[in-house]
Coordinates of C-alpha atoms and ligand atoms in Angstrom, one line a residue:
Chain A
M1101 CA 266.6 73.2 -179.2
G1102 CA 269.3 75.9 -179.7
L1103 CA 272.1 76.2 -177.3
E1104 CA 271.4 80.1 -177.2
Q1105 CA 268.9 79.6 -174.9
F1106 CA 270.8 77.4 -172.4
K1107 CA 273.1 80.3 -172.2
N1108 CA 270.7 83.0 -171.9
R1109 CA 271.4 83.5 -168.3
N1110 CA 269.3 87.1 -168.4
V1111 CA 266.6 86.3 -166.1
G1112 CA 262.9 87.6 -168.2
T1113 CA 264.2 87.2 -171.3
Q1114 CA 263.5 83.5 -171.3
N1115 CA 260.8 81.7 -172.0
Y1116 CA 259.6 80.6 -168.9
K1117 CA 255.5 80.2 -168.5
V1118 CA 253.6 81.2 -165.2
L1119 CA 251.4 78.8 -164.8
D1120 CA 248.3 80.0 -164.0
L1121 CA 247.9 78.4 -160.4
E1122 CA 244.3 79.2 -157.9
M1123 CA 245.0 80.7 -154.5
P1124 CA 244.4 78.1 -151.9
P1125 CA 241.3 78.5 -150.1
I1126 CA 241.4 80.9 -147.0
T1127 CA 237.8 80.9 -145.7
A1128 CA 235.7 78.3 -144.2
M1129 CA 233.2 78.5 -146.9
E1130 CA 236.0 78.6 -149.8
K1131 CA 237.8 75.6 -148.4
F1132 CA 234.6 72.9 -148.0
K1133 CA 233.7 74.6 -151.9
Q1134 CA 237.3 73.2 -152.7
V1135 CA 236.4 69.6 -150.8
V1136 CA 233.6 69.4 -152.6
S1137 CA 234.8 69.7 -155.7
R1138 CA 237.7 67.1 -155.1
T1139 CA 234.8 64.7 -154.0
F1140 CA 233.2 65.1 -157.4
K1141 CA 235.6 65.5 -159.9
P1142 CA 236.1 62.2 -161.7
E1143 CA 240.0 62.7 -161.5
L1144 CA 240.2 59.8 -159.1
F1145 CA 238.3 57.6 -162.1
A1146 CA 240.1 59.4 -164.5
G1147 CA 243.8 57.6 -163.2
L1148 CA 241.6 54.1 -163.2
G1149 CA 241.6 54.8 -167.0
V1150 CA 244.8 55.7 -167.4
T1151 CA 246.5 52.6 -166.2
L1152 CA 243.6 50.4 -167.7
R1153 CA 244.5 51.8 -171.1
E1154 CA 247.8 50.9 -170.3
M1155 CA 247.3 47.2 -169.0
I1156 CA 244.8 46.5 -173.4
N1157 CA 247.7 48.4 -174.7
A1158 CA 250.4 46.4 -173.6
L1159 CA 248.2 42.4 -173.8
F1160 CA 246.0 43.0 -176.8
R1161 CA 248.1 46.0 -178.8
G1162 CA 251.4 45.0 -178.6
K1163 CA 252.9 47.3 -177.0
M1164 CA 254.3 45.6 -174.2
H1165 CA 257.8 47.3 -173.1
T1166 CA 260.3 44.7 -171.4
T1167 CA 263.0 43.3 -173.2
Q1168 CA 263.7 40.2 -171.4
Y1169 CA 267.6 40.5 -171.6
P1170 CA 269.6 37.7 -171.8
F1171 CA 267.4 35.6 -174.5
E1172 CA 266.7 39.3 -176.5
K1173 CA 268.6 42.1 -176.9
L1174 CA 268.1 45.6 -177.9
P1175 CA 270.4 47.1 -180.8
I1176 CA 273.0 49.5 -179.6
S1177 CA 274.8 52.6 -181.3
P1178 CA 277.9 51.7 -183.9
R1179 CA 279.8 54.3 -182.0
Y1180 CA 279.2 52.6 -178.5
R1181 CA 281.9 51.4 -177.6
A1182 CA 282.6 48.4 -176.1
I1183 CA 285.3 45.5 -176.1
H1184 CA 287.7 45.9 -179.0
E1185 CA 288.3 44.5 -182.2
M1186 CA 291.9 44.1 -184.8
L1187 CA 289.9 44.1 -188.0
R1188 CA 291.5 42.8 -191.5
L1189 CA 292.0 44.2 -194.3
L1190 CA 289.3 42.7 -196.9
E1191 CA 291.4 41.8 -199.8
S1192 CA 294.3 40.0 -198.9
G1193 CA 292.6 39.3 -195.4
H1194 CA 296.0 40.1 -193.2
Y1195 CA 295.8 42.4 -190.5
R1196 CA 295.8 45.9 -191.1
C1197 CA 297.5 46.7 -187.8
I1198 CA 300.9 48.2 -188.8
G1199 CA 302.7 47.4 -185.7
C1200 CA 303.2 51.7 -184.9
G1201 CA 302.1 51.9 -181.3
L1202 CA 300.6 54.6 -181.6
C1203 CA 297.7 53.2 -179.7
E1204 CA 300.6 51.6 -176.9
K1205 CA 301.7 55.1 -176.3
I1206 CA 298.8 57.2 -176.1
C1207 CA 296.3 54.5 -174.5
I1208 CA 295.7 57.2 -171.1
S1209 CA 295.8 53.8 -168.9
N1210 CA 298.5 52.2 -169.7
C1211 CA 296.6 48.8 -170.6
I1212 CA 298.0 47.8 -173.9
S1213 CA 301.0 46.5 -174.4
M1214 CA 302.4 45.0 -177.4
D1215 CA 305.5 44.0 -178.8
T1216 CA 306.6 44.1 -182.6
R1217 CA 309.9 42.8 -184.8
Y1218 CA 310.6 43.0 -188.6
D1219 CA 309.9 39.6 -190.3
E1220 CA 311.8 38.3 -193.8
N1221 CA 310.2 41.0 -195.8
Q1222 CA 311.3 43.8 -193.3
R1223 CA 308.1 44.2 -192.7
K1224 CA 306.9 45.8 -189.1
E1225 CA 305.1 42.3 -187.3
V1226 CA 303.0 42.3 -184.2
T1227 CA 304.3 39.2 -182.4
E1228 CA 302.5 40.2 -178.7
Y1229 CA 299.7 42.3 -178.1
T1230 CA 297.3 42.5 -175.3
I1231 CA 294.4 44.9 -174.0
N1232 CA 293.7 44.7 -169.9
F1233 CA 290.1 45.3 -169.8
G1234 CA 290.6 45.4 -166.3
R1235 CA 292.0 48.7 -166.5
C1236 CA 290.9 49.8 -170.4
I1237 CA 288.5 52.7 -169.2
F1238 CA 286.3 52.7 -172.9
C1239 CA 287.8 56.2 -174.0
G1240 CA 287.9 55.1 -177.4
Y1241 CA 291.8 56.7 -178.0
C1242 CA 292.9 54.0 -179.6
A1243 CA 290.4 53.8 -182.1
E1244 CA 290.8 57.6 -182.8
V1245 CA 294.2 57.1 -182.9
C1246 CA 295.1 53.9 -185.3
P1247 CA 296.1 55.3 -188.6
E1248 CA 294.7 51.9 -190.1
L1249 CA 291.4 51.8 -188.7
A1250 CA 293.1 48.6 -187.2
I1251 CA 292.1 49.1 -184.2
V1252 CA 288.3 49.7 -183.3
H1253 CA 285.2 49.4 -180.7
G1254 CA 283.2 46.3 -181.3
G1255 CA 279.2 45.8 -180.0
R1256 CA 280.4 42.9 -177.2
Y1257 CA 279.2 45.0 -173.9
E1258 CA 278.9 41.5 -171.3
T1259 CA 282.0 42.3 -170.1
A1260 CA 281.8 40.2 -166.7
S1261 CA 284.8 37.6 -166.0
E1262 CA 285.9 35.3 -163.5
Q1263 CA 289.1 37.0 -163.2
R1264 CA 289.4 40.9 -162.1
A1265 CA 291.9 42.0 -164.6
S1266 CA 291.0 40.0 -167.7
F1267 CA 293.0 40.4 -171.2
S1268 CA 292.7 40.1 -174.4
L1269 CA 295.2 38.6 -177.1
F1270 CA 296.0 40.1 -179.9
E1271 CA 294.0 36.5 -181.8
D1272 CA 291.0 36.8 -179.9
M1273 CA 290.1 41.1 -181.2
L1274 CA 291.1 39.8 -184.6
T1275 CA 287.9 39.2 -187.0
P1276 CA 288.1 35.1 -187.7
I1277 CA 289.5 34.7 -190.7
D1278 CA 286.2 32.4 -192.0
K1279 CA 284.2 35.7 -190.4
L1280 CA 286.1 38.5 -192.9
N1281 CA 283.4 39.0 -195.3
L1282 CA 281.2 39.4 -192.0
Q1283 CA 283.6 42.4 -190.8
Q1284 CA 281.9 45.8 -190.2
E1285 CA 283.5 49.0 -190.7
Y1286 CA 283.6 51.0 -187.5
Q1287 CA 281.3 53.9 -187.7
G1288 CA 282.6 55.3 -184.1
F1289 CA 285.3 57.6 -182.7
G1290 CA 288.6 57.5 -185.1
A1291 CA 286.0 56.1 -188.2
I1292 CA 286.2 58.6 -191.7
S1293 CA 283.4 60.4 -192.0
S1294 CA 280.7 59.2 -194.3
N1295 CA 281.3 62.1 -196.5
A1296 CA 284.8 61.8 -196.8
D1297 CA 285.3 61.9 -200.0
E1298 CA 283.8 65.1 -200.7
N1299 CA 286.4 67.2 -198.1
I1300 CA 289.2 65.8 -199.4
K1301 CA 291.1 68.7 -201.4
K1302 CA 293.7 67.3 -204.3
T1303 CA 297.4 68.5 -203.5
P1304 CA 298.8 70.1 -205.9
L1305 CA 301.5 68.4 -207.5
A1306 CA 304.2 71.1 -206.8
Y1307 CA 303.6 71.9 -203.3
Chain B
M1274 CA 216.8 29.2 -153.5
V1275 CA 216.9 26.6 -151.0
D1276 CA 215.1 26.1 -147.8
A1277 CA 217.2 26.2 -145.1
T1278 CA 215.1 23.3 -143.4
M1279 CA 215.6 20.8 -146.4
L1280 CA 219.3 21.2 -145.6
P1281 CA 221.1 18.2 -144.8
E1282 CA 222.1 18.7 -140.6
V1283 CA 225.8 19.8 -140.5
T1284 CA 228.2 17.8 -138.4
A1285 CA 231.0 17.8 -137.0
A1286 CA 233.0 16.3 -139.8
G1287 CA 231.4 18.6 -141.9
V1288 CA 232.4 21.8 -140.3
I1289 CA 236.1 20.3 -139.8
I1290 CA 236.2 19.3 -144.0
K1291 CA 235.3 22.8 -144.6
A1292 CA 237.6 24.4 -142.3
I1293 CA 240.3 22.1 -143.8
L1294 CA 239.2 22.9 -147.4
I1295 CA 239.3 27.2 -146.4
L1296 CA 242.5 27.0 -144.9
A1297 CA 244.0 25.3 -147.9
V1298 CA 242.3 27.1 -150.6
I1299 CA 242.6 30.6 -149.1
A1300 CA 246.2 30.0 -148.1
G1301 CA 247.0 28.8 -151.6
L1302 CA 244.6 32.1 -153.2
A1303 CA 246.5 34.1 -150.7
G1304 CA 249.8 32.8 -151.9
F1305 CA 248.6 32.9 -155.7
G1306 CA 247.8 36.0 -154.8
T1307 CA 251.5 37.4 -154.9
Y1308 CA 251.2 36.3 -158.3
I1309 CA 248.1 37.7 -159.8
E1310 CA 249.1 40.9 -158.1
R1311 CA 252.5 41.4 -159.4
K1312 CA 251.7 40.2 -163.1
I1313 CA 248.5 42.9 -162.7
L1314 CA 250.9 46.0 -161.2
A1315 CA 253.2 45.1 -164.3
F1316 CA 251.0 45.1 -167.3
M1317 CA 249.5 48.2 -166.1
Q1318 CA 252.7 49.5 -166.8
R1319 CA 253.6 47.5 -169.8
R1320 CA 256.0 45.4 -168.1
L1321 CA 255.8 41.4 -168.2
G1322 CA 255.8 40.0 -164.2
P1323 CA 257.8 37.5 -163.4
M1324 CA 258.3 35.0 -166.4
H1325 CA 261.1 32.6 -166.1
V1326 CA 259.6 30.5 -163.2
G1327 CA 256.8 27.8 -165.0
P1328 CA 255.5 29.1 -168.1
H1329 CA 254.5 32.5 -167.6
G1330 CA 255.9 32.5 -164.0
V1331 CA 252.9 30.7 -162.3
L1332 CA 255.9 28.9 -160.7
Q1333 CA 256.5 32.0 -158.7
L1334 CA 254.9 31.2 -156.0
A1335 CA 256.7 27.8 -155.6
A1336 CA 260.3 29.4 -155.3
D1337 CA 258.9 32.8 -153.0
G1338 CA 257.2 29.5 -150.6
I1339 CA 261.3 27.8 -150.7
K1340 CA 262.9 31.1 -150.6
L1341 CA 260.3 32.0 -147.8
F1342 CA 261.0 29.1 -145.8
T1343 CA 264.2 28.2 -145.9
K1344 CA 265.2 31.8 -144.8
E1345 CA 267.4 32.5 -141.7
D1346 CA 264.3 33.3 -139.1
I1347 CA 265.7 36.1 -137.2
I1348 CA 264.7 37.4 -133.9
P1349 CA 266.8 40.9 -133.1
Q1350 CA 268.3 40.9 -130.1
H1351 CA 267.0 44.1 -128.2
A1352 CA 263.3 42.6 -129.4
N1353 CA 260.3 40.9 -127.2
K1354 CA 261.2 37.4 -128.4
I1355 CA 257.6 35.9 -127.3
I1356 CA 255.4 39.0 -128.3
F1357 CA 257.7 39.5 -131.9
A1358 CA 257.1 35.8 -132.7
I1359 CA 253.6 35.3 -131.6
A1360 CA 252.4 38.8 -133.6
P1361 CA 252.4 37.1 -137.5
I1362 CA 250.4 34.3 -136.1
I1363 CA 247.6 36.6 -135.0
T1364 CA 247.7 38.8 -138.1
A1365 CA 246.7 35.1 -140.6
A1366 CA 244.9 33.2 -137.5
T1367 CA 241.9 36.1 -137.4
A1368 CA 242.1 36.5 -141.4
F1369 CA 241.2 32.8 -141.4
I1370 CA 239.1 33.4 -137.9
A1371 CA 236.7 35.9 -140.1
L1372 CA 236.9 33.6 -142.7
A1373 CA 235.0 31.2 -141.1
A1374 CA 231.3 33.4 -140.9
V1375 CA 231.8 33.8 -144.5
P1376 CA 230.3 32.2 -147.1
V1377 CA 233.4 30.8 -149.6
F1378 CA 232.0 28.2 -151.2
P1379 CA 228.8 26.7 -152.2
D1380 CA 228.2 23.8 -150.3
F1381 CA 227.9 20.2 -151.4
T1382 CA 227.5 16.5 -150.2
I1383 CA 230.7 14.4 -150.1
P1384 CA 229.0 11.3 -152.4
F1385 CA 230.2 8.1 -150.9
I1386 CA 230.6 9.4 -147.3
D1387 CA 227.6 11.0 -147.4
V1388 CA 229.1 14.1 -145.4
Y1389 CA 227.6 17.6 -145.9
V1390 CA 229.8 20.1 -146.7
P1391 CA 227.9 23.8 -145.4
S1392 CA 229.3 26.9 -147.5
I1393 CA 230.0 28.5 -144.4
A1394 CA 231.8 26.5 -141.3
S1395 CA 229.6 28.5 -139.2
D1396 CA 226.9 30.9 -139.5
I1397 CA 226.4 32.4 -136.6
N1398 CA 223.7 35.0 -136.3
V1399 CA 225.9 37.8 -135.4
G1400 CA 227.8 37.5 -138.4
I1401 CA 229.0 40.8 -139.8
L1402 CA 229.9 42.0 -136.8
F1403 CA 231.8 38.8 -136.0
V1404 CA 233.9 39.4 -139.1
L1405 CA 234.4 43.2 -139.2
G1406 CA 235.3 42.7 -135.1
M1407 CA 238.2 39.6 -136.3
M1408 CA 239.2 41.7 -139.5
A1409 CA 239.6 44.4 -136.3
A1410 CA 241.7 42.0 -133.9
G1411 CA 244.3 41.3 -136.4
L1412 CA 245.4 44.6 -136.6
Y1413 CA 246.9 43.6 -133.3
G1414 CA 249.5 41.5 -135.6
P1415 CA 251.3 44.5 -136.4
L1416 CA 250.7 47.3 -133.7
L1417 CA 252.5 44.1 -131.3
A1418 CA 254.5 43.4 -133.7
G1419 CA 256.2 47.3 -134.5
M1420 CA 256.5 47.7 -130.6
A1421 CA 257.9 44.4 -130.0
Q1422 CA 260.7 44.4 -132.5
S1423 CA 262.9 47.3 -131.2
N1424 CA 263.2 49.2 -134.4
K1425 CA 262.4 52.6 -134.8
W1426 CA 260.7 52.1 -138.5
G1427 CA 259.0 49.2 -136.4
I1428 CA 257.5 51.9 -134.1
I1429 CA 256.8 54.1 -136.9
G1430 CA 254.8 51.7 -138.2
S1431 CA 252.2 50.6 -135.1
A1432 CA 251.9 54.6 -134.3
R1433 CA 250.6 54.1 -138.0
T1434 CA 248.5 51.0 -137.2
A1435 CA 247.1 52.8 -134.6
I1436 CA 245.6 56.1 -136.3
Q1437 CA 244.8 53.7 -139.5
F1438 CA 242.6 51.6 -136.8
L1439 CA 241.0 54.9 -135.5
S1440 CA 240.3 55.9 -138.7
Y1441 CA 238.8 54.0 -140.9
E1442 CA 237.1 51.8 -137.6
V1443 CA 234.1 54.1 -137.6
V1444 CA 233.4 54.1 -140.9
T1445 CA 233.2 50.6 -141.4
G1446 CA 230.8 50.5 -138.8
L1447 CA 228.9 52.9 -139.5
S1448 CA 228.6 52.6 -143.6
I1449 CA 227.4 48.5 -143.2
L1450 CA 225.0 50.0 -140.3
A1451 CA 222.3 51.3 -143.5
P1452 CA 222.4 47.8 -144.9
I1453 CA 222.5 45.8 -142.3
M1454 CA 219.0 48.0 -140.9
M1455 CA 217.3 47.4 -144.4
V1456 CA 218.0 43.6 -144.3
G1457 CA 217.7 43.5 -140.1
S1458 CA 219.3 41.5 -139.6
L1459 CA 224.0 40.1 -139.3
S1460 CA 223.6 37.2 -140.8
F1461 CA 225.3 36.4 -144.6
V1462 CA 222.9 34.2 -145.5
D1463 CA 220.0 37.0 -144.5
F1464 CA 222.0 39.1 -146.9
N1465 CA 221.9 36.7 -149.6
N1466 CA 218.3 36.3 -149.6
Y1467 CA 217.3 39.1 -149.4
Q1468 CA 218.9 39.7 -152.8
A1469 CA 217.6 36.7 -154.1
D1470 CA 215.4 36.1 -156.7
G1471 CA 215.6 39.2 -159.3
A1472 CA 215.4 41.0 -156.1
L1473 CA 217.7 44.7 -156.7
W1474 CA 221.5 44.4 -155.1
L1475 CA 221.4 46.5 -152.3
V1476 CA 224.6 48.8 -154.3
V1477 CA 221.1 50.0 -156.0
Y1478 CA 219.4 51.4 -152.7
Q1479 CA 222.6 52.2 -150.8
P1480 CA 225.8 52.9 -153.4
V1481 CA 226.9 55.9 -150.8
A1482 CA 227.7 53.0 -147.8
F1483 CA 228.9 51.0 -150.7
V1484 CA 231.9 53.6 -151.4
L1485 CA 232.2 54.2 -148.1
F1486 CA 232.5 50.7 -146.9
L1487 CA 235.3 50.1 -150.0
I1488 CA 237.2 52.6 -149.2
A1489 CA 237.3 51.9 -145.7
G1490 CA 238.0 47.9 -146.6
F1491 CA 241.1 49.0 -148.9
A1492 CA 242.2 51.1 -145.1
E1493 CA 241.5 47.7 -143.4
T1494 CA 243.3 45.5 -145.2
N1495 CA 245.9 48.2 -145.8
R1496 CA 245.9 48.4 -149.2
T1497 CA 247.0 50.9 -151.3
P1498 CA 245.7 54.5 -151.3
F1499 CA 246.2 53.5 -147.7
D1500 CA 249.2 51.9 -147.1
L1501 CA 250.8 53.6 -144.0
L1502 CA 252.0 51.1 -142.1
E1503 CA 255.0 49.7 -144.4
H1504 CA 254.8 52.0 -146.8
E1505 CA 258.5 51.9 -148.0
A1506 CA 259.5 55.0 -149.1
E1507 CA 258.8 56.6 -146.4
I1508 CA 259.6 53.9 -142.8
I1509 CA 261.3 50.9 -144.9
S1510 CA 259.0 48.6 -144.1
G1511 CA 257.1 49.8 -140.8
Y1512 CA 255.8 46.9 -138.9
V1513 CA 257.6 44.2 -140.9
T1514 CA 261.2 46.0 -140.8
E1515 CA 262.7 43.4 -138.7
Y1516 CA 261.0 40.2 -140.4
S1517 CA 262.1 37.8 -142.7
G1518 CA 261.0 34.3 -143.9
M1519 CA 258.0 32.4 -143.0
R1520 CA 257.2 35.0 -140.0
W1521 CA 257.2 37.9 -142.8
G1522 CA 255.4 35.6 -145.2
L1523 CA 252.3 34.5 -142.2
F1524 CA 251.4 38.7 -142.2
F1525 CA 251.0 38.3 -145.9
I1526 CA 248.8 35.8 -146.1
G1527 CA 247.1 37.6 -143.9
E1528 CA 246.9 40.6 -145.6
Y1529 CA 245.8 39.0 -148.7
A1530 CA 242.9 37.0 -146.6
N1531 CA 241.8 39.6 -145.4
M1532 CA 241.9 40.4 -149.2
I1533 CA 239.7 38.1 -150.3
T1534 CA 237.6 38.2 -147.0
I1535 CA 236.6 42.3 -148.3
G1536 CA 235.9 41.0 -151.6
I1537 CA 233.2 38.2 -150.0
I1538 CA 231.7 40.8 -147.5
A1539 CA 231.6 43.5 -150.5
S1540 CA 230.0 41.0 -153.0
V1541 CA 227.8 39.1 -150.4
V1542 CA 226.0 42.4 -148.6
F1543 CA 226.0 45.1 -151.7
L1544 CA 226.7 43.1 -154.9
G1545 CA 224.0 40.5 -154.7
G1546 CA 225.9 37.8 -153.2
Y1547 CA 225.5 33.7 -154.2
N1548 CA 222.6 34.1 -155.9
D1549 CA 222.0 33.1 -159.7
F1550 CA 221.9 36.1 -162.5
W1551 CA 220.2 35.3 -165.4
F1552 CA 221.2 32.5 -166.8
I1553 CA 224.8 32.4 -164.4
P1554 CA 224.5 30.2 -162.2
G1555 CA 225.7 31.8 -158.6
W1556 CA 228.9 30.1 -157.9
I1557 CA 229.9 31.7 -160.6
M1558 CA 228.9 35.1 -160.0
I1559 CA 230.7 34.8 -156.8
I1560 CA 233.8 33.8 -157.5
G1561 CA 233.3 36.5 -160.3
K1562 CA 232.3 39.3 -157.6
I1563 CA 235.3 38.6 -155.9
A1564 CA 237.6 38.0 -158.4
F1565 CA 236.4 41.3 -159.0
S1566 CA 237.0 43.3 -156.1
F1567 CA 240.7 41.5 -155.7
F1568 CA 241.8 43.3 -159.3
F1569 CA 239.7 46.2 -158.1
M1570 CA 242.6 46.6 -155.3
L1571 CA 245.1 46.3 -157.8
W1572 CA 244.0 48.5 -160.2
V1573 CA 243.5 50.8 -157.2
R1574 CA 247.0 50.4 -155.8
A1575 CA 248.7 50.6 -159.9
S1576 CA 246.5 54.5 -160.2
W1577 CA 246.5 56.0 -157.1
P1578 CA 249.1 57.7 -155.0
H1579 CA 249.2 56.8 -151.1
V1580 CA 247.4 59.4 -148.4
R1581 CA 249.8 60.4 -145.3
P1582 CA 248.4 59.2 -142.2
D1583 CA 246.8 62.8 -140.9
Q1584 CA 245.5 63.3 -144.5
L1585 CA 243.7 59.8 -143.8
M1586 CA 242.7 60.5 -140.8
W1587 CA 240.8 63.6 -141.9
L1588 CA 239.6 61.8 -144.2
C1589 CA 237.9 59.8 -142.2
W1590 CA 236.6 61.7 -139.2
K1591 CA 235.7 64.6 -141.1
V1592 CA 234.8 63.3 -144.2
L1593 CA 233.6 59.9 -144.9
M1594 CA 231.8 59.4 -140.5
P1595 CA 229.6 62.6 -141.5
L1596 CA 228.8 60.6 -144.5
A1597 CA 228.1 57.6 -143.0
V1598 CA 225.6 59.5 -140.4
I1599 CA 223.9 61.1 -142.8
N1600 CA 223.2 58.4 -144.9
I1601 CA 222.6 56.0 -142.1
L1602 CA 219.7 58.7 -141.4
I1603 CA 218.4 59.5 -144.8
T1604 CA 217.7 55.4 -144.3
G1605 CA 216.4 55.4 -141.8
L1606 CA 213.7 58.4 -142.5
V1607 CA 213.1 56.5 -145.9
M1608 CA 212.0 53.4 -143.8
M1609 CA 209.9 54.8 -141.6
I1610 CA 208.0 56.5 -144.3
V1611 CA 207.8 53.6 -146.5
Ligands
SF4_2772 S1 290.0 52.4 -174.9 FE1 291.2 54.1 -174.0 S2 292.0 53.2 -172.2 FE2 291.0 51.2 -173.2 S3 292.6 50.6 -174.6 FE3 292.0 51.9 -176.0 S4 293.1 53.7 -174.9 FE4 293.2 52.3 -173.5
SF4_2773 S1 297.6 52.3 -183.6 FE1 296.8 50.5 -184.8 S2 298.2 50.4 -186.4 FE2 299.6 51.0 -184.5 S3 299.9 49.9 -183.6 FE3 297.9 50.6 -182.6 S4 296.9 48.8 -183.9 FE4 298.1 48.5 -184.5

């Protein structure tokens, strides 16, 4: 359904249907007729039939709906914004973060704090990186702003902890080096779209 | 059918054993009924129900029992303490007293000490009147509980108890009068014998009375279409709002025992009792019938919405009572002519 139908505020032009409701009974005879017809219509048994059908569906046709949560989990969307992950470069295994500080700057609840320094190759090295998950609102801005697709949202949504303010360190969020081959590219906020290649226009050399 | 004169003499020891049996088995069943109810309601909504305590949750009853026993027993400050304390006992006690006069299991003799245990703890000749009277007296429980706890929801609950009582009681009595006229006795054993030896079940002769009795029975046990007394969505918990722990548990045991009693009455009076059916022995038949009527109550709870108190009164006095009277008239006329 398109948005236009909701935006149409002109009464009378929308697709509303008038239900064909009977008038309520007025005379005693009409009331009596209604009682008799309601008494002998098998509507109550239709109700019993529905519940019995659902019971048979659940027990014998494998249509039970329950997910026994701690033991089974429903799949979540790849765009879901749960606890952050820091990704690594697939080729070298080095972390992707270049220490630009954009995520720290944009974070609207001010919960990312980081520190960097130049290493011996004059390359920026991340020395401190923590996210205070007691304050993070999982808005996804950090993932969107990150130029290297380094900080992304993962799927770990069970965030109960002993502390009210639970911090995550850089190492906790970084993909373990032995699980590098399992690292998934994030599909959500800030990720490149699947047809990104088509959208790229070649920059003319003499620009 | 064994002739009554051939049965061994009923001794006091037999009756006591029977009474203990009824208490133990029905109290256990009443507790287990809550598990079955949750499971069936869950299945009808395509859920699993209790799963974690024991295999498929069968030990849920034990967990609930521990919870109920260890919960703090609170008596509200402004409650009438004595009445508040005895109200649950009235419900549970009357439910079990009613079971004294209905046939619960087949009779048997304990082998070594040679004690004969009858099928009815006490086969009094006004069995049906006694059972219905006891179940009606059981409504004093909710009535007093609601009024004693100085809580507005409790008061509404007990007012609804009075309404419900005034509505269904006339239908229960009148609906069961027609079968009583046909059998000519108030004893359950006579009802059973009337339908013995391949005779048609009374429900064939008295379908209207059966339906009316079922409706009244639902009201009597406050099952769903008529669960006005403690409808959570409207009056918190009605008459049990202030109860906790084992006192609350007693109300529930009483309610489930009443469900079983209604199931027994319906099966003995209308559905052929504990007679053998074709090749199926009688005790399997009676258990099957009681189980089905229990299941039917849960099935109805899963399917139908509940009615308002005024609708219940309207239904009972303006529809069901005239139907019951007409049914009695027609039964009488047919008995006179035939
Ligand atoms: S998700 Fe939002 S609030 Fe959380 S760290 Fe990123 S920018 Fe900050
Ligand atoms: S925006 Fe990305 S690259 Fe820049 S500091 Fe944050 S995580 Fe590192």
